[in-house]
CSV table of C-alpha atoms and ligand atoms in Angstrom, one decimal:
chain,number,residue,atom,x,y,z
A,508,MET,CA,-52.2,-43.9,-74.6
A,509,ASP,CA,-50.9,-46.6,-76.9
A,510,ARG,CA,-53.6,-47.1,-79.6
A,511,LEU,CA,-53.2,-50.9,-79.2
A,512,VAL,CA,-53.9,-50.7,-75.4
A,513,GLU,CA,-56.8,-48.5,-76.1
A,514,ALA,CA,-58.2,-51.1,-78.6
A,515,ALA,CA,-57.7,-53.9,-76.0
A,516,LEU,CA,-59.5,-51.9,-73.4
A,517,ALA,CA,-62.4,-51.1,-75.8
A,518,ALA,CA,-62.7,-54.8,-76.8
A,519,ARG,CA,-62.8,-55.8,-73.1
A,520,GLU,CA,-66.1,-53.9,-72.9
A,521,TYR,CA,-67.7,-56.5,-75.1
A,522,ALA,CA,-66.4,-59.5,-73.0
A,523,HIS,CA,-69.0,-62.2,-72.5
A,524,ALA,CA,-67.9,-63.5,-69.0
A,525,PRO,CA,-71.1,-64.3,-67.0
A,526,PHE,CA,-69.4,-67.2,-65.3
A,527,SER,CA,-66.0,-65.9,-64.2
A,528,GLY,CA,-66.8,-62.2,-64.2
A,529,PHE,CA,-63.3,-61.8,-65.5
A,530,ARG,CA,-63.3,-59.6,-68.5
A,531,VAL,CA,-60.4,-59.5,-70.9
A,532,GLY,CA,-59.7,-57.6,-74.1
A,533,ALA,CA,-56.9,-58.1,-76.6
A,534,ALA,CA,-55.7,-56.2,-79.7
A,535,LEU,CA,-53.2,-57.4,-82.3
A,536,GLU,CA,-51.4,-55.2,-84.8
A,537,ASP,CA,-50.6,-56.8,-88.1
A,538,GLY,CA,-47.8,-56.1,-90.6
A,539,SER,CA,-49.8,-53.4,-92.3
A,540,GLY,CA,-50.6,-51.6,-89.1
A,541,ARG,CA,-54.2,-52.9,-89.0
A,542,VAL,CA,-55.6,-53.5,-85.5
A,543,HIS,CA,-57.7,-56.7,-84.8
A,544,SER,CA,-59.4,-56.9,-81.4
A,545,GLY,CA,-61.2,-59.6,-79.4
A,546,CYS,CA,-62.7,-60.3,-76.0
A,547,ASN,CA,-63.2,-63.5,-74.0
A,548,VAL,CA,-66.3,-65.4,-74.8
A,549,GLU,CA,-67.4,-67.8,-72.2
A,550,ASN,CA,-69.7,-70.8,-72.4
A,551,ALA,CA,-71.9,-72.6,-69.9
A,552,THR,CA,-69.8,-75.8,-70.4
A,553,TYR,CA,-66.7,-73.7,-69.3
A,554,GLY,CA,-64.3,-75.7,-71.4
A,555,LEU,CA,-65.5,-74.1,-74.6
A,556,THR,CA,-64.6,-70.7,-73.4
A,557,GLN,CA,-62.5,-68.7,-75.8
A,558,CYS,CA,-59.8,-66.4,-74.5
A,559,ALA,CA,-59.6,-62.8,-75.8
A,560,GLU,CA,-56.2,-63.3,-77.3
A,561,ARG,CA,-57.3,-66.2,-79.5
A,562,VAL,CA,-60.5,-64.5,-80.5
A,563,ALA,CA,-58.4,-61.5,-81.7
A,564,LEU,CA,-55.9,-63.8,-83.5
A,565,TYR,CA,-58.5,-65.9,-85.3
A,566,LYS,CA,-60.4,-62.9,-86.3
A,567,ALA,CA,-57.2,-61.4,-87.6
A,568,VAL,CA,-56.1,-64.5,-89.5
A,569,SER,CA,-59.6,-65.0,-91.0
A,570,GLU,CA,-59.6,-61.4,-92.3
A,571,GLY,CA,-56.2,-61.7,-94.0
A,572,GLY,CA,-54.0,-60.2,-91.3
A,573,ARG,CA,-50.4,-61.5,-91.3
A,574,GLY,CA,-46.9,-60.4,-90.1
A,575,PHE,CA,-48.1,-59.6,-86.6
A,576,ARG,CA,-46.0,-57.2,-84.7
A,577,ARG,CA,-47.5,-56.8,-81.2
A,578,ILE,CA,-50.4,-57.6,-79.0
A,579,ALA,CA,-52.0,-55.8,-76.1
A,580,ILE,CA,-54.0,-57.6,-73.4
A,581,ALA,CA,-56.2,-55.7,-70.9
A,582,ALA,CA,-57.8,-56.9,-67.7
A,583,ASP,CA,-59.1,-55.3,-64.5
A,584,ASN,CA,-56.4,-56.6,-62.2
A,585,ALA,CA,-53.7,-54.8,-60.2
A,586,VAL,CA,-51.4,-57.6,-61.0
A,587,LEU,CA,-51.1,-57.4,-64.8
A,588,THR,CA,-52.7,-60.5,-66.5
A,589,PRO,CA,-50.5,-62.5,-68.8
A,590,PRO,CA,-51.8,-64.8,-71.6
A,591,CYS,CA,-52.7,-68.4,-70.6
A,592,GLY,CA,-50.5,-71.3,-71.7
A,593,ALA,CA,-52.7,-72.3,-74.6
A,594,CYS,CA,-52.7,-68.7,-75.9
A,595,ARG,CA,-48.9,-68.5,-75.6
A,596,GLN,CA,-48.6,-71.6,-77.8
A,597,ILE,CA,-51.1,-70.3,-80.4
A,598,LEU,CA,-49.6,-66.8,-80.4
A,599,TRP,CA,-46.1,-68.3,-81.0
A,600,GLU,CA,-47.4,-70.3,-83.9
A,601,PHE,CA,-48.8,-67.3,-85.8
A,602,CYS,CA,-46.7,-64.4,-84.4
A,603,GLY,CA,-43.4,-65.7,-83.3
A,604,ASP,CA,-41.5,-63.6,-80.8
A,605,ILE,CA,-43.8,-60.6,-80.8
A,606,GLU,CA,-44.0,-57.7,-78.4
A,607,VAL,CA,-46.7,-58.3,-75.7
A,608,THR,CA,-48.1,-55.4,-73.7
A,609,LEU,CA,-50.1,-56.1,-70.6
A,610,ALA,CA,-52.4,-53.4,-69.3
A,611,ASN,CA,-54.9,-52.8,-66.6
A,612,LEU,CA,-57.7,-50.2,-66.1
A,613,GLU,CA,-55.5,-48.0,-63.9
A,614,GLY,CA,-53.1,-47.3,-66.8
A,615,LYS,CA,-50.4,-49.6,-65.6
A,616,THR,CA,-48.6,-51.4,-68.5
A,617,GLU,CA,-45.7,-53.7,-69.0
A,618,THR,CA,-44.1,-54.7,-72.3
A,619,LEU,CA,-42.1,-57.8,-72.9
A,620,ARG,CA,-41.4,-60.3,-75.6
A,621,LEU,CA,-43.4,-63.5,-76.0
A,622,SER,CA,-40.2,-65.5,-75.6
A,623,ALA,CA,-39.9,-64.2,-72.1
A,624,LEU,CA,-43.3,-65.6,-71.3
A,625,PHE,CA,-42.9,-68.7,-73.3
A,626,PRO,CA,-39.3,-69.9,-73.4
A,627,ARG,CA,-38.2,-73.0,-75.4
A,628,PRO,CA,-41.5,-73.4,-77.4
A,629,PHE,CA,-42.4,-76.4,-79.4
A,630,ASP,CA,-43.2,-75.4,-83.0
A,631,ALA,CA,-43.2,-76.5,-86.6
A,632,SER,CA,-39.4,-76.3,-86.7
A,633,TYR,CA,-39.3,-79.6,-84.8
A,634,LEU,CA,-41.5,-81.5,-87.3
B,1847,THU,N1,-58.9,-65.3,-70.1
B,1847,THU,C1,-58.6,-64.6,-71.2
B,1847,THU,O1,-59.4,-64.2,-72.0
B,1847,THU,N2,-57.3,-64.4,-71.5
B,1847,THU,C2,-56.3,-64.7,-70.6
B,1847,THU,O2,-55.1,-64.5,-70.9
B,1847,THU,C3,-56.6,-65.4,-69.3
B,1847,THU,C4,-58.0,-65.8,-69.1
B,1847,THU,C5,-60.3,-65.5,-69.8
B,1847,THU,C6,-60.9,-66.8,-70.0
B,1847,THU,C7,-62.1,-66.8,-69.1
B,1847,THU,O3,-63.2,-66.3,-69.8
B,1847,THU,C8,-61.7,-65.8,-68.0
B,1847,THU,O4,-60.6,-65.1,-68.5
B,1847,THU,C9,-61.3,-66.5,-66.7
B,1847,THU,O5,-60.3,-67.5,-66.9
């Protein structure tokens, strides 16, 4: 199995999702090959919930990770779970058009580019 998918599945085990019950894991590979993982962390106010993708990204950035190459996202869903809109915007900002692998617990995967999920993004090039 792809080590990034493996890391996303492992991170999912730590998900704090008592409100939705929907557990997500993400793993991001940086330019030096280091893997940074994260899980969703929910909050009783709901709105303060952090998605797995952003937890992985912010952990990575705060530990010096740069030049991200790809991300894997794992959830327990027959229909593979794509990143939410907010995560697409944040991933674009830090990672550009990276490879995104969606995975579930049955070993199903799909790999696509972030630009396919997030066409015509707004970014710093417009400022
Ligand atoms: N969630 C993620 O962590 N990543 C996604 O791409 C979609 C949604 C989380 C947020 C919340 O804890 C739960 O899944 C239900 O929305």
